[in-house]
Coordinates of C-alpha atoms in Angstrom, one line a residue:
Chain F
X1 CA 0.0 0.0 0.0
X2 CA 1.2 3.5 -0.9
X3 CA -0.2 6.7 0.7
X4 CA -0.2 9.8 -1.6
X5 CA -0.6 13.3 -0.3
X6 CA -1.2 16.1 -2.9
X7 CA -1.1 19.8 -1.9
X8 CA -2.1 22.0 -4.8
X9 CA -1.3 25.5 -3.7
X10 CA -1.8 28.7 -5.7
X11 CA 1.8 28.8 -6.8
X12 CA 3.2 25.2 -6.6
X13 CA 1.7 21.8 -6.3
X14 CA 3.5 19.4 -3.9
X15 CA 3.2 15.6 -3.9
X16 CA 4.5 13.2 -1.2
X17 CA 4.3 9.4 -1.5
X18 CA 4.6 7.3 1.7
X19 CA 5.2 3.6 2.1
X20 CA 3.2 1.2 4.2
X21 CA 5.1 2.3 7.3
X22 CA 4.6 6.0 6.5
X23 CA 8.2 6.6 5.5
X24 CA 8.5 9.1 2.7
X25 CA 9.3 7.2 -0.6
X26 CA 9.4 10.3 -2.8
X27 CA 8.3 13.9 -3.1
X28 CA 8.2 16.3 -6.0
X29 CA 6.9 19.8 -6.8
X30 CA 5.3 21.0 -10.0
X31 CA 4.3 24.6 -10.7
X32 CA 0.5 25.0 -10.4
X33 CA 0.2 27.2 -13.4
X34 CA -3.0 28.7 -14.5
X35 CA -5.2 25.7 -13.6
X36 CA -5.2 23.4 -10.7
X37 CA -6.9 20.8 -12.8
X38 CA -4.1 20.9 -15.3
X39 CA -1.6 20.6 -12.4
X40 CA -3.5 17.6 -11.2
X41 CA -3.1 15.9 -14.5
X42 CA 0.6 16.7 -14.6
X43 CA 1.0 15.2 -11.1
X44 CA -0.8 12.1 -12.2
X45 CA 1.7 11.7 -15.1
X46 CA 4.6 12.3 -12.9
X47 CA 3.3 9.7 -10.4
X48 CA 3.1 7.1 -13.1
X49 CA 6.6 7.9 -14.2
X50 CA 7.9 7.4 -10.7
X51 CA 5.8 4.6 -9.4
X52 CA 4.7 2.8 -12.6
X53 CA 1.1 2.0 -13.1
X54 CA -0.2 1.3 -9.6
X55 CA -3.4 -0.8 -9.4
X56 CA -6.2 1.3 -7.7
X57 CA -6.4 -0.9 -4.7
X58 CA -2.7 -0.4 -4.0
X59 CA -2.8 3.3 -3.0
X60 CA -4.9 5.8 -1.2
X61 CA -4.8 9.5 -1.7
X62 CA -5.8 12.7 0.2
X63 CA -5.7 16.1 -1.5
X64 CA -5.4 19.5 0.1
X65 CA -4.7 23.1 -0.8
X66 CA -6.9 25.5 -2.6
X67 CA -6.8 23.2 -5.6
X68 CA -7.9 20.1 -3.6
X69 CA -11.0 19.7 -5.7
X70 CA -8.9 19.2 -8.8
X71 CA -7.7 15.7 -7.7
X72 CA -10.8 13.8 -8.6
X73 CA -9.3 10.4 -7.7
X74 CA -8.5 11.4 -4.1
X75 CA -10.4 9.5 -1.5
X76 CA -10.8 12.6 0.6
X77 CA -10.2 16.3 0.5
X78 CA -8.9 17.9 3.7
X79 CA -8.1 21.6 4.3
X80 CA -4.5 22.8 4.3
X81 CA -4.9 23.9 7.9
X82 CA -5.4 20.4 9.2
X83 CA -2.8 18.9 6.8
X84 CA -0.1 21.4 7.7
X85 CA -0.7 20.6 11.4
X86 CA -0.4 16.9 10.8
X87 CA 2.7 17.4 8.6
X88 CA 4.4 19.7 11.0
X89 CA 3.9 17.1 13.8
X90 CA 5.4 14.5 11.5
X91 CA 8.5 16.7 10.8
X92 CA 9.0 18.4 14.1
X93 CA 7.6 15.9 16.6
X94 CA 4.3 15.7 18.6
X95 CA 3.4 17.9 21.5
X96 CA 2.5 21.6 21.7
X97 CA 3.6 23.9 18.9
X98 CA 2.6 26.8 16.8
X99 CA 2.8 26.4 13.0
X100 CA 3.3 29.4 10.7
X101 CA 2.6 28.5 7.1
X102 CA 3.3 31.1 4.5
X103 CA 1.6 30.1 1.3
X104 CA 1.3 31.6 -2.1
X105 CA -2.0 33.4 -1.4
X106 CA -2.8 32.5 2.2
X107 CA -0.8 32.8 5.4
X108 CA -1.9 30.7 8.4
X109 CA -0.9 30.6 12.0
X110 CA -2.0 27.4 13.8
X111 CA -1.8 26.2 17.4
X112 CA -1.3 22.4 17.3
X113 CA -1.3 19.7 19.9
X114 CA -0.1 16.3 18.8
X115 CA -1.1 17.0 15.2
X116 CA -4.5 18.4 16.2
X117 CA -5.6 22.0 15.5
X118 CA -6.4 24.0 18.6
X119 CA -6.9 27.3 17.0
X120 CA -6.0 29.0 13.7
X121 CA -6.0 32.4 11.9
X122 CA -5.6 33.3 8.3
X123 CA -4.8 36.5 6.5
X124 CA -7.9 38.4 5.3
X125 CA -8.6 39.3 1.7
X126 CA -5.1 40.8 1.1
X127 CA -1.8 39.6 -0.2
X128 CA 0.3 41.3 2.4
X129 CA 2.4 38.8 4.3
X130 CA 2.0 36.1 1.7
X131 CA 4.1 34.5 -1.0
X132 CA 2.2 36.7 -3.5
X133 CA 3.7 39.8 -2.0
X134 CA 7.2 38.4 -2.3
X135 CA 6.6 37.2 -5.8
X136 CA 5.4 40.6 -7.0
X137 CA 8.1 42.6 -5.3
X138 CA 11.0 40.3 -6.3
X139 CA 9.7 40.7 -9.8
X140 CA 10.0 44.4 -9.4
X141 CA 13.6 43.9 -8.2
X142 CA 14.1 41.8 -11.2
X143 CA 15.3 38.7 -9.3
X144 CA 13.8 35.3 -8.7
X145 CA 12.0 35.1 -5.3
X146 CA 14.5 32.5 -4.0
X147 CA 17.4 35.0 -4.3
X148 CA 15.7 37.5 -1.9
X149 CA 16.9 35.9 1.2
X150 CA 20.6 35.8 0.5
X151 CA 20.4 39.3 -1.0
X152 CA 18.6 40.7 2.1
X153 CA 21.2 39.1 4.4
X154 CA 23.8 41.5 2.8
X155 CA 21.8 44.7 3.6
X156 CA 23.5 47.7 5.0
X157 CA 20.4 49.5 6.3
X158 CA 17.2 48.3 7.9
X159 CA 15.0 49.8 5.3
X160 CA 11.2 49.8 6.0
X161 CA 8.6 49.4 3.3
X162 CA 5.5 50.9 5.0
X163 CA 2.8 50.0 2.5
X164 CA 1.0 46.8 3.4
X165 CA -0.9 46.8 0.1
X166 CA 1.1 44.9 -2.6
X167 CA 0.3 47.4 -5.3
X168 CA 1.3 50.4 -3.2
X169 CA 4.4 48.6 -1.9
X170 CA 5.5 48.1 -5.5
X171 CA 5.2 51.9 -6.1
X172 CA 7.1 52.4 -2.9
X173 CA 9.9 50.1 -4.0
X174 CA 10.0 51.9 -7.4
X175 CA 10.4 55.3 -5.7
X176 CA 13.0 54.0 -3.2
X177 CA 15.0 52.5 -6.0
X178 CA 14.7 55.8 -7.8
X179 CA 16.3 57.4 -4.8
X180 CA 19.3 55.1 -5.2
X181 CA 18.5 52.4 -2.5
X182 CA 20.5 49.2 -3.0
X183 CA 18.9 46.0 -4.1
X184 CA 20.1 44.4 -0.8
X185 CA 18.3 47.0 1.3
X186 CA 15.2 46.8 -0.7
X187 CA 15.2 43.0 -0.4
X188 CA 15.5 43.5 3.3
X189 CA 12.6 45.8 3.3
X190 CA 10.4 43.3 1.4
X191 CA 11.2 40.4 3.8
X192 CA 10.9 42.7 6.8
X193 CA 7.4 43.7 5.7
X194 CA 6.3 40.0 5.4
X195 CA 7.8 39.2 8.8
X196 CA 6.0 42.2 10.3
X197 CA 2.6 41.2 8.9
X198 CA 3.0 37.5 9.8
X199 CA 4.0 38.4 13.4
X200 CA 0.8 40.5 13.8
X201 CA -1.2 37.5 12.6
X202 CA 0.8 35.3 15.0
X203 CA -0.1 37.6 17.9
X204 CA -3.8 36.7 17.5
X205 CA -3.2 33.2 18.8
X206 CA -4.2 32.6 22.4
X207 CA -0.9 30.9 23.2
X208 CA 1.8 32.8 21.5
X209 CA 4.4 31.6 24.0
X210 CA 4.5 27.9 23.0
X211 CA 8.1 26.7 23.1
X212 CA 8.1 25.3 19.6
X213 CA 7.4 27.5 16.6
X214 CA 7.8 26.0 13.2
X215 CA 7.7 27.6 9.7
X216 CA 6.2 25.5 6.9
X217 CA 5.5 26.5 3.3
X218 CA 7.5 28.2 0.6
X219 CA 9.8 30.2 2.9
X220 CA 11.3 27.2 4.8
X221 CA 14.6 27.6 3.0
X222 CA 14.9 31.3 3.8
X223 CA 17.2 31.3 6.9
X224 CA 17.6 35.1 7.0
X225 CA 13.8 35.5 6.8
X226 CA 13.5 33.0 9.7
X227 CA 15.8 35.1 11.8
X228 CA 13.8 38.2 11.1
X229 CA 10.6 36.5 12.0
X230 CA 12.1 35.1 15.2
X231 CA 13.0 38.6 16.2
X232 CA 9.6 39.9 15.5
X233 CA 7.6 37.3 17.4
X234 CA 10.3 36.9 20.1
X235 CA 10.5 33.1 19.8
X236 CA 13.0 31.0 17.8
X237 CA 11.3 29.9 14.6
X238 CA 12.6 26.6 13.2
X239 CA 12.1 25.0 9.9
X240 CA 13.4 22.3 7.6
X241 CA 13.9 21.9 3.9
X242 CA 11.0 19.3 3.8
X243 CA 8.7 21.8 5.6
X244 CA 7.5 23.1 2.2
X245 CA 5.9 19.6 1.9
X246 CA 4.2 19.8 5.3
X247 CA 0.7 20.0 3.7
X248 CA 1.4 17.1 1.4
X249 CA 2.9 15.1 4.2
X250 CA -0.1 15.7 6.4
X251 CA -2.4 14.7 3.5
X252 CA -0.4 11.4 3.0
X253 CA -0.6 10.7 6.7
X254 CA -4.4 11.0 6.5
X255 CA -4.7 8.9 3.4
Chain Q
X1 CA -54.0 25.5 8.2
X2 CA -53.3 22.9 5.6
X3 CA -49.8 21.5 5.9
X4 CA -50.0 18.3 4.0
X5 CA -47.3 19.3 1.6
X6 CA -43.9 17.9 1.9
X7 CA -41.3 19.7 4.0
X8 CA -38.9 20.6 1.2
X9 CA -41.8 22.2 -0.5
X10 CA -42.6 24.2 2.6
X11 CA -39.0 25.4 2.9
X12 CA -38.9 26.4 -0.7
X13 CA -42.1 28.4 -0.3
X14 CA -40.7 30.3 2.6
X15 CA -37.5 30.9 0.7
X16 CA -39.6 32.5 -2.0
X17 CA -41.7 34.5 0.5
X18 CA -39.9 37.8 0.0
X19 CA -40.8 37.7 -3.7
X20 CA -44.2 36.2 -3.2
X21 CA -45.2 39.1 -1.0
X22 CA -44.4 41.8 -3.5
X23 CA -48.0 41.5 -4.8
X24 CA -49.5 41.4 -1.4
X25 CA -47.9 44.6 -0.5
X26 CA -49.2 46.2 -3.7
X27 CA -52.7 45.0 -2.8
X28 CA -52.3 46.5 0.6
X29 CA -51.4 49.8 -1.0
X30 CA -54.5 49.6 -3.3
X31 CA -56.7 48.9 -0.3
X32 CA -55.3 51.9 1.5
X33 CA -53.5 50.0 4.2
X34 CA -50.5 52.0 5.4
X35 CA -47.1 50.4 4.9
X36 CA -44.3 51.0 7.3
X37 CA -40.9 49.8 6.3
X38 CA -38.0 49.0 8.6
X39 CA -34.5 47.6 8.5
X40 CA -33.7 46.5 12.0
X41 CA -34.8 44.2 14.8
X42 CA -35.2 47.2 17.1
X43 CA -38.3 48.4 15.2
X44 CA -41.3 47.8 17.4
X45 CA -43.6 46.2 14.9
X46 CA -46.5 46.2 17.4
X47 CA -46.9 50.0 16.9
X48 CA -47.4 49.5 13.2
X49 CA -49.8 46.6 13.8
X50 CA -51.8 48.6 16.4
X51 CA -52.2 51.4 13.8
X52 CA -53.6 48.9 11.3
X53 CA -50.5 49.3 9.2
X54 CA -48.4 46.6 7.6
X55 CA -44.8 46.4 8.9
X56 CA -42.4 45.3 6.2
X57 CA -38.7 44.5 6.2
X58 CA -36.9 46.4 3.5
X59 CA -34.3 44.9 1.1
X60 CA -30.8 45.0 2.3
X61 CA -29.1 41.6 1.7
X62 CA -28.0 41.6 -1.9
X63 CA -25.0 43.2 -3.5
X64 CA -26.7 44.1 -6.7
X65 CA -27.4 47.7 -5.7
X66 CA -24.0 48.4 -4.0
X67 CA -22.3 49.9 -7.1
X68 CA -25.1 52.5 -7.3
X69 CA -24.9 53.2 -3.6
X70 CA -21.1 53.7 -3.8
X71 CA -21.7 56.7 -6.0
X72 CA -23.0 58.5 -2.9
X73 CA -21.5 56.4 0.0
X74 CA -17.9 55.5 0.9
X75 CA -16.8 52.2 -0.5
X76 CA -15.4 51.2 2.8
X77 CA -18.7 50.9 4.5
X78 CA -20.8 48.0 5.7
X79 CA -22.5 46.1 2.8
X80 CA -25.8 46.0 4.6
X81 CA -25.9 49.8 4.8
X82 CA -24.8 50.2 1.2
X83 CA -27.3 47.6 -0.1
X84 CA -30.2 49.2 1.9
X85 CA -29.4 52.6 0.5
X86 CA -28.8 51.3 -3.0
X87 CA -32.2 49.5 -3.1
X88 CA -33.9 52.7 -1.9
X89 CA -32.1 54.9 -4.4
X90 CA -32.7 52.6 -7.4
X91 CA -36.3 51.8 -6.5
X92 CA -35.5 48.2 -6.9
X93 CA -37.0 47.2 -3.5
X94 CA -40.8 47.0 -4.0
X95 CA -41.3 47.2 -0.2
X96 CA -39.4 50.5 -0.1
X97 CA -41.3 51.7 -3.1
X98 CA -44.7 51.0 -1.5
X99 CA -43.7 52.2 2.0
X100 CA -45.5 55.3 3.3
X101 CA -43.0 55.7 6.1
X102 CA -39.6 54.2 6.9
X103 CA -38.6 53.8 10.5
X104 CA -34.9 53.7 11.4
X105 CA -33.0 53.6 14.7
X106 CA -29.8 55.2 15.8
X107 CA -28.0 51.8 16.1
X108 CA -24.6 52.2 14.5
X109 CA -23.1 55.4 13.1
X110 CA -23.2 54.2 9.5
X111 CA -27.0 53.5 9.6
X112 CA -27.6 56.7 11.4
X113 CA -26.0 58.8 8.7
X114 CA -27.5 56.7 5.9
X115 CA -31.0 57.4 7.3
X116 CA -30.3 61.1 6.9
X117 CA -29.7 60.5 3.2
X118 CA -32.6 58.2 2.9
X119 CA -34.9 61.1 4.1
X120 CA -34.3 62.8 0.8
X121 CA -36.1 59.8 -0.8
X122 CA -38.8 58.9 1.7
X123 CA -40.6 60.0 4.8
X124 CA -38.2 58.7 7.5
X125 CA -38.7 58.6 11.2
X126 CA -35.6 57.9 13.2
X127 CA -35.9 56.5 16.7
X128 CA -33.1 57.5 19.1
X129 CA -31.9 54.2 20.5
X130 CA -29.8 54.5 23.7
X131 CA -26.6 52.4 23.8
X132 CA -27.1 51.3 27.3
X133 CA -29.7 49.1 28.9
X134 CA -30.1 50.7 32.3
X135 CA -33.3 52.3 33.8
X136 CA -32.4 55.7 32.4
X137 CA -32.1 54.2 28.9
X138 CA -35.4 52.5 29.4
X139 CA -37.1 55.8 30.2
X140 CA -35.6 57.3 27.1
X141 CA -36.5 54.4 24.9
X142 CA -40.1 54.3 26.3
X143 CA -40.4 58.0 25.3
X144 CA -39.1 57.1 21.8
X145 CA -41.7 54.4 21.4
X146 CA -44.4 56.9 22.4
X147 CA -42.9 59.4 20.0
X148 CA -43.1 56.8 17.2
X149 CA -46.7 56.1 18.2
X150 CA -47.5 59.8 18.0
X151 CA -45.8 60.1 14.6
X152 CA -47.7 57.1 13.2
X153 CA -51.0 58.4 14.5
X154 CA -50.4 61.8 13.0
X155 CA -49.0 60.5 9.7
X156 CA -52.0 58.1 9.1
X157 CA -54.7 59.9 11.0
X158 CA -55.4 56.9 13.3
X159 CA -55.6 56.5 17.0
X160 CA -53.5 53.7 18.6
X161 CA -55.6 52.8 21.6
X162 CA -54.1 50.8 24.5
X163 CA -56.5 48.0 23.7
X164 CA -55.2 47.8 20.1
X165 CA -51.7 47.9 21.2
X166 CA -52.2 45.1 23.7
X167 CA -53.8 43.0 21.0
X168 CA -50.9 43.6 18.7
X169 CA -48.5 42.7 21.5
X170 CA -50.4 39.5 22.1
X171 CA -50.4 38.5 18.4
X172 CA -46.8 39.3 17.9
X173 CA -45.8 37.5 21.0
X174 CA -47.5 34.4 19.7
X175 CA -45.8 34.7 16.3
X176 CA -42.5 35.1 18.0
X177 CA -43.1 32.2 20.4
X178 CA -44.0 29.9 17.5
X179 CA -40.7 30.8 15.7
X180 CA -38.8 30.3 19.0
X181 CA -40.5 26.9 19.4
X182 CA -39.7 26.0 15.8
X183 CA -36.0 26.6 16.5
X184 CA -36.1 24.0 19.3
X185 CA -36.5 21.2 16.8
X186 CA -32.7 21.6 16.4
X187 CA -32.1 20.5 20.0
X188 CA -32.4 17.0 18.6
X189 CA -29.1 15.3 17.8
X190 CA -29.0 14.3 14.9
X191 CA -31.0 17.2 13.7
X192 CA -34.4 16.7 11.9
X193 CA -33.7 19.4 9.2
X194 CA -30.8 21.4 7.9
X195 CA -29.9 24.8 9.4
X196 CA -30.4 26.3 6.0
X197 CA -34.0 25.0 5.8
X198 CA -34.6 26.5 9.2
X199 CA -33.1 29.7 8.1
X200 CA -35.4 29.9 5.0
X201 CA -38.4 29.7 7.3
X202 CA -37.1 32.2 9.8
X203 CA -36.2 34.7 7.1
X204 CA -39.3 34.1 5.0
X205 CA -41.5 34.6 8.0
X206 CA -40.5 38.3 8.1
X207 CA -42.4 38.7 4.9
X208 CA -45.6 37.2 6.1
X209 CA -47.8 40.1 7.0
X210 CA -50.6 38.2 8.8
X211 CA -48.8 37.5 12.1
X212 CA -51.8 35.6 13.5
X213 CA -51.8 33.2 10.5
X214 CA -48.0 33.0 10.7
X215 CA -48.1 31.6 14.3
X216 CA -50.6 28.9 13.3
X217 CA -48.5 28.0 10.2
X218 CA -45.2 27.8 12.1
X219 CA -46.7 25.8 14.9
X220 CA -48.1 23.3 12.4
X221 CA -44.7 23.1 10.7
X222 CA -43.0 22.4 14.0
X223 CA -45.5 19.6 14.7
X224 CA -44.9 18.1 11.3
X225 CA -41.1 18.2 11.7
X226 CA -41.4 16.5 15.2
X227 CA -43.8 13.9 13.8
X228 CA -41.5 13.1 10.9
X229 CA -38.6 12.9 13.4
X230 CA -40.5 10.4 15.6
X231 CA -41.0 8.2 12.5
X232 CA -37.2 8.3 11.8
X233 CA -36.8 11.1 9.3
X234 CA -33.6 12.8 10.3
X235 CA -30.2 13.8 9.1
X236 CA -26.9 12.1 9.9
X237 CA -24.9 13.2 12.9
X238 CA -22.7 16.1 12.2
X239 CA -20.6 18.7 14.0
X240 CA -23.1 21.2 15.4
X241 CA -22.4 24.9 14.7
X242 CA -24.1 27.9 16.3
X243 CA -24.0 31.1 14.3
X244 CA -23.6 34.5 15.9
X245 CA -22.7 38.0 14.6
X246 CA -24.3 40.3 12.1
X247 CA -27.6 39.9 10.3
X248 CA -27.7 37.2 7.7
X249 CA -29.7 36.5 4.5
X250 CA -29.5 36.7 0.8
X251 CA -25.8 36.9 -0.3
X252 CA -24.5 35.9 3.1
X253 CA -26.4 32.6 3.1
X254 CA -23.1 31.5 1.5
X255 CA -21.8 31.1 5.1
X256 CA -24.6 28.7 6.1
X257 CA -23.9 26.8 2.9
X258 CA -20.2 26.7 3.6
X259 CA -20.9 25.0 7.0
X260 CA -23.4 22.5 5.6
X261 CA -21.5 21.7 2.5
X262 CA -18.4 20.9 4.5
X263 CA -20.0 18.4 6.8
X264 CA -21.3 20.5 9.6
X265 CA -24.9 21.5 10.5
X266 CA -26.1 24.9 11.7
X267 CA -28.1 24.3 14.9
X268 CA -29.1 27.9 15.7
X269 CA -28.9 31.6 14.9
X270 CA -28.0 34.0 17.7
X271 CA -28.3 36.9 15.4
X272 CA -31.0 39.2 13.9
X273 CA -32.2 36.4 11.6
X274 CA -32.9 34.3 14.7
X275 CA -32.9 34.8 18.4
X276 CA -32.4 38.5 18.4
X277 CA -35.5 38.9 16.2
X278 CA -38.0 36.8 18.2
X279 CA -36.3 35.4 21.3
X280 CA -37.7 38.0 23.7
X281 CA -41.3 38.4 24.7
X282 CA -43.2 41.5 25.7
X283 CA -44.7 41.2 29.2
X284 CA -48.4 41.3 28.2
X285 CA -49.6 41.7 31.8
X286 CA -47.5 44.8 32.5
X287 CA -49.4 47.8 33.8
X288 CA -47.4 50.1 31.4
X289 CA -47.5 48.4 28.1
X290 CA -45.3 51.1 26.4
X291 CA -42.6 50.5 29.0
X292 CA -42.9 46.7 28.6
X293 CA -42.6 47.1 24.9
X294 CA -39.5 49.3 25.4
X295 CA -37.9 46.7 27.7
X296 CA -38.4 44.0 25.2
X297 CA -36.6 45.8 22.4
X298 CA -33.9 47.4 24.6
X299 CA -33.0 44.0 25.9
X300 CA -31.8 42.9 22.4
X301 CA -28.1 41.9 22.7
X302 CA -26.8 43.9 19.8
X303 CA -23.2 45.0 19.7
X304 CA -24.3 48.6 19.6
X305 CA -25.0 48.2 23.3
X306 CA -22.2 49.0 25.6
X307 CA -21.7 47.0 27.7
X308 CA -23.6 44.2 26.0
X309 CA -24.2 41.4 28.6
X310 CA -27.4 40.0 27.0
X311 CA -25.4 38.7 24.0
X312 CA -23.2 36.6 26.2
X313 CA -26.2 35.4 28.3
X314 CA -28.1 34.3 25.1
X315 CA -25.1 32.8 23.5
X316 CA -24.2 30.8 26.6
X317 CA -27.8 29.5 26.9
X318 CA -28.0 28.6 23.2
X319 CA -24.6 26.8 23.3
X320 CA -26.0 24.6 26.1
X321 CA -29.5 24.3 24.7
X322 CA -28.4 23.3 21.2
X323 CA -25.4 21.2 22.3
X324 CA -23.2 23.3 20.0
X325 CA -19.7 21.9 19.2
X326 CA -18.5 25.3 17.9
X327 CA -19.5 28.9 17.4
X328 CA -19.1 30.6 14.1
X329 CA -19.3 34.4 14.1
X330 CA -20.1 36.1 10.7
X331 CA -19.3 39.8 10.7
X332 CA -20.0 42.1 7.8
X333 CA -17.0 44.0 6.6
X334 CA -16.4 47.3 8.5
X335 CA -19.1 46.5 11.1
X336 CA -17.1 48.1 13.8
X337 CA -19.1 47.1 16.9
X338 CA -19.4 43.4 16.1
X339 CA -15.8 43.2 15.0
X340 CA -14.5 44.8 18.2
X341 CA -16.8 42.7 20.3
X342 CA -15.6 39.5 18.7
X343 CA -12.5 39.4 20.9
X344 CA -14.8 39.2 23.9
X345 CA -17.0 36.6 22.3
X346 CA -14.0 34.5 21.4
X347 CA -12.8 34.5 25.0
X348 CA -16.3 33.7 26.3
X349 CA -16.8 30.8 23.9
X350 CA -13.4 29.2 24.1
X351 CA -12.6 29.8 27.8
X352 CA -15.9 29.8 29.5
X353 CA -17.8 27.4 27.3
X354 CA -14.8 25.5 26.2
X355 CA -15.7 25.0 22.6
X356 CA -13.9 26.3 19.4
X357 CA -14.8 29.6 17.9
X358 CA -14.2 31.0 14.4
X359 CA -14.8 34.5 13.2
X360 CA -15.2 35.2 9.5
X361 CA -15.5 38.6 7.9
X362 CA -17.4 38.8 4.7
X363 CA -19.4 41.1 2.3
X364 CA -22.1 40.5 -0.3
X365 CA -19.8 39.5 -3.1
X366 CA -19.1 35.9 -3.9
X367 CA -15.3 36.5 -4.3
X368 CA -14.4 35.0 -1.0
X369 CA -16.2 31.7 -1.3
X370 CA -12.9 29.8 -1.7
X371 CA -11.4 31.4 1.4
X372 CA -14.7 31.0 3.4
X373 CA -14.8 27.3 2.5
X374 CA -11.2 26.7 3.6
X375 CA -11.7 28.5 6.9
X376 CA -15.0 26.9 7.7
X377 CA -14.0 23.4 6.5
X378 CA -10.8 23.6 8.7
X379 CA -13.0 24.7 11.6
X380 CA -15.3 21.7 11.2
X381 CA -12.3 19.4 10.8
X382 CA -11.1 20.7 14.2
X383 CA -14.2 19.5 16.0

């Protein structure tokens, strides 16, 4: 028996395959593109390439993420809040923790006990503090989003971008760049803005002082961002390279 | 009262009631029956009834008139206020169109200022609602009810006798009691009907003008539901959600749907579509019927009251009565008083009652359906 977890987010679609004993057999990411249904088809093809043609009775699947409806063959659809909580517990151990998931269009903060959700908050109808904000602004800086972190770590000034609105922040970056601000300082300003917004959301949790705070989602391999976020919330934020798969891992666990 | 028809048919009829009563209100107009429009649960219907007028709820729950309203009103304003004003301005609400008088109350600042603008379009009487519930406020609100009575008498050339008022109070009490009793069918676990079906009846009943007939019809409906339940007609067991917050209906029924399409069931409405609208009775035996009427309306646990203890009392009682597994608060965007109060409600629900609480903020658009579904589905998964 194989357990498949598929997390179709707004930007990338993550897949995790687990073996009978819930060890991870393989994981891969495909860009979601314009249609989650199209991403679902590409995932199906990729799964066949990797696992061969599996008879239907030999695997079970749970889908999650905003595109969870696109996986018609999944046994169940579970929200990313529940899946990230289960996945975070798989990666970082059971017990009390707070999970911060920064996704492409949604950021969530979740209090978790042994994989179970105690409380959660999500950003309202706004891209501030989400991957979308980073994507737009790194585009404006003419660099791929994954270069933001290293660039920001070389900043010479703690530049503040005050606009929370993505569109206004973009104009602010344009005008700051026009005043000769360095790319490094602008990158710092962009990451700082996300950390600020996420820490406000984090502050809504009833138990902000939980010992373990973990970061899942796309920014798990942004060490400089993690240190910024740790400073903002006053707790050490830990992550792991596999934490971007937390949703898919949680889904596979529930399959 | 003939209630042989199947329950789904009954629920559908109630869902269509707002539209079906368009013609009734036109007939009233032709027969010379005065029509008094209102927007809020604070409006003392009994005064209209005692004057021989028909009290009607005015349209305020659809986003279709918001673009027109935004030509005059700020965009960043509660959708209920924008929709109300838009319907009035565009003459798209037949109830507004046929109303001889519109009664508003100084509940929140947005409504208060909107009523000023509405008075350019219609004869508007604004009641000054105190924002406290003490004896002094009761004196003031009693005077406001008497001021409304005088205004109605003068406007329509009628006399509201104490006898007529007491009769109206009795009829309306019975209608409210029947609705309250209908809600108790949701005490059953599993529930006999969906929360959305219950909502259709509660909402549709606001557009039934004959309050006496309404009481009989609702009582018969409750009996039918109970009888069906005894013979095994019920839903499966689901996480039980109690709804609180801003008024619901029309566009915002998407929230009820999100609960029920994601595996939960709505067991009650502690808002103006439910408990706040009919949960309190007027003391019919009171020596001073105006003061009793004032007490009944002033006791509504709306967030415009400060402090607002009755909301917590009612919510606590309903959580127990309906064995709620979670409380979902729906607030309309920029509804200041409900949004601020939600921190207190969250504490009360999670700490004192020990069950999960979720607040969602929404408007009359359908653009947040995906986000609503994710939040509400995750909330139900928690339970």
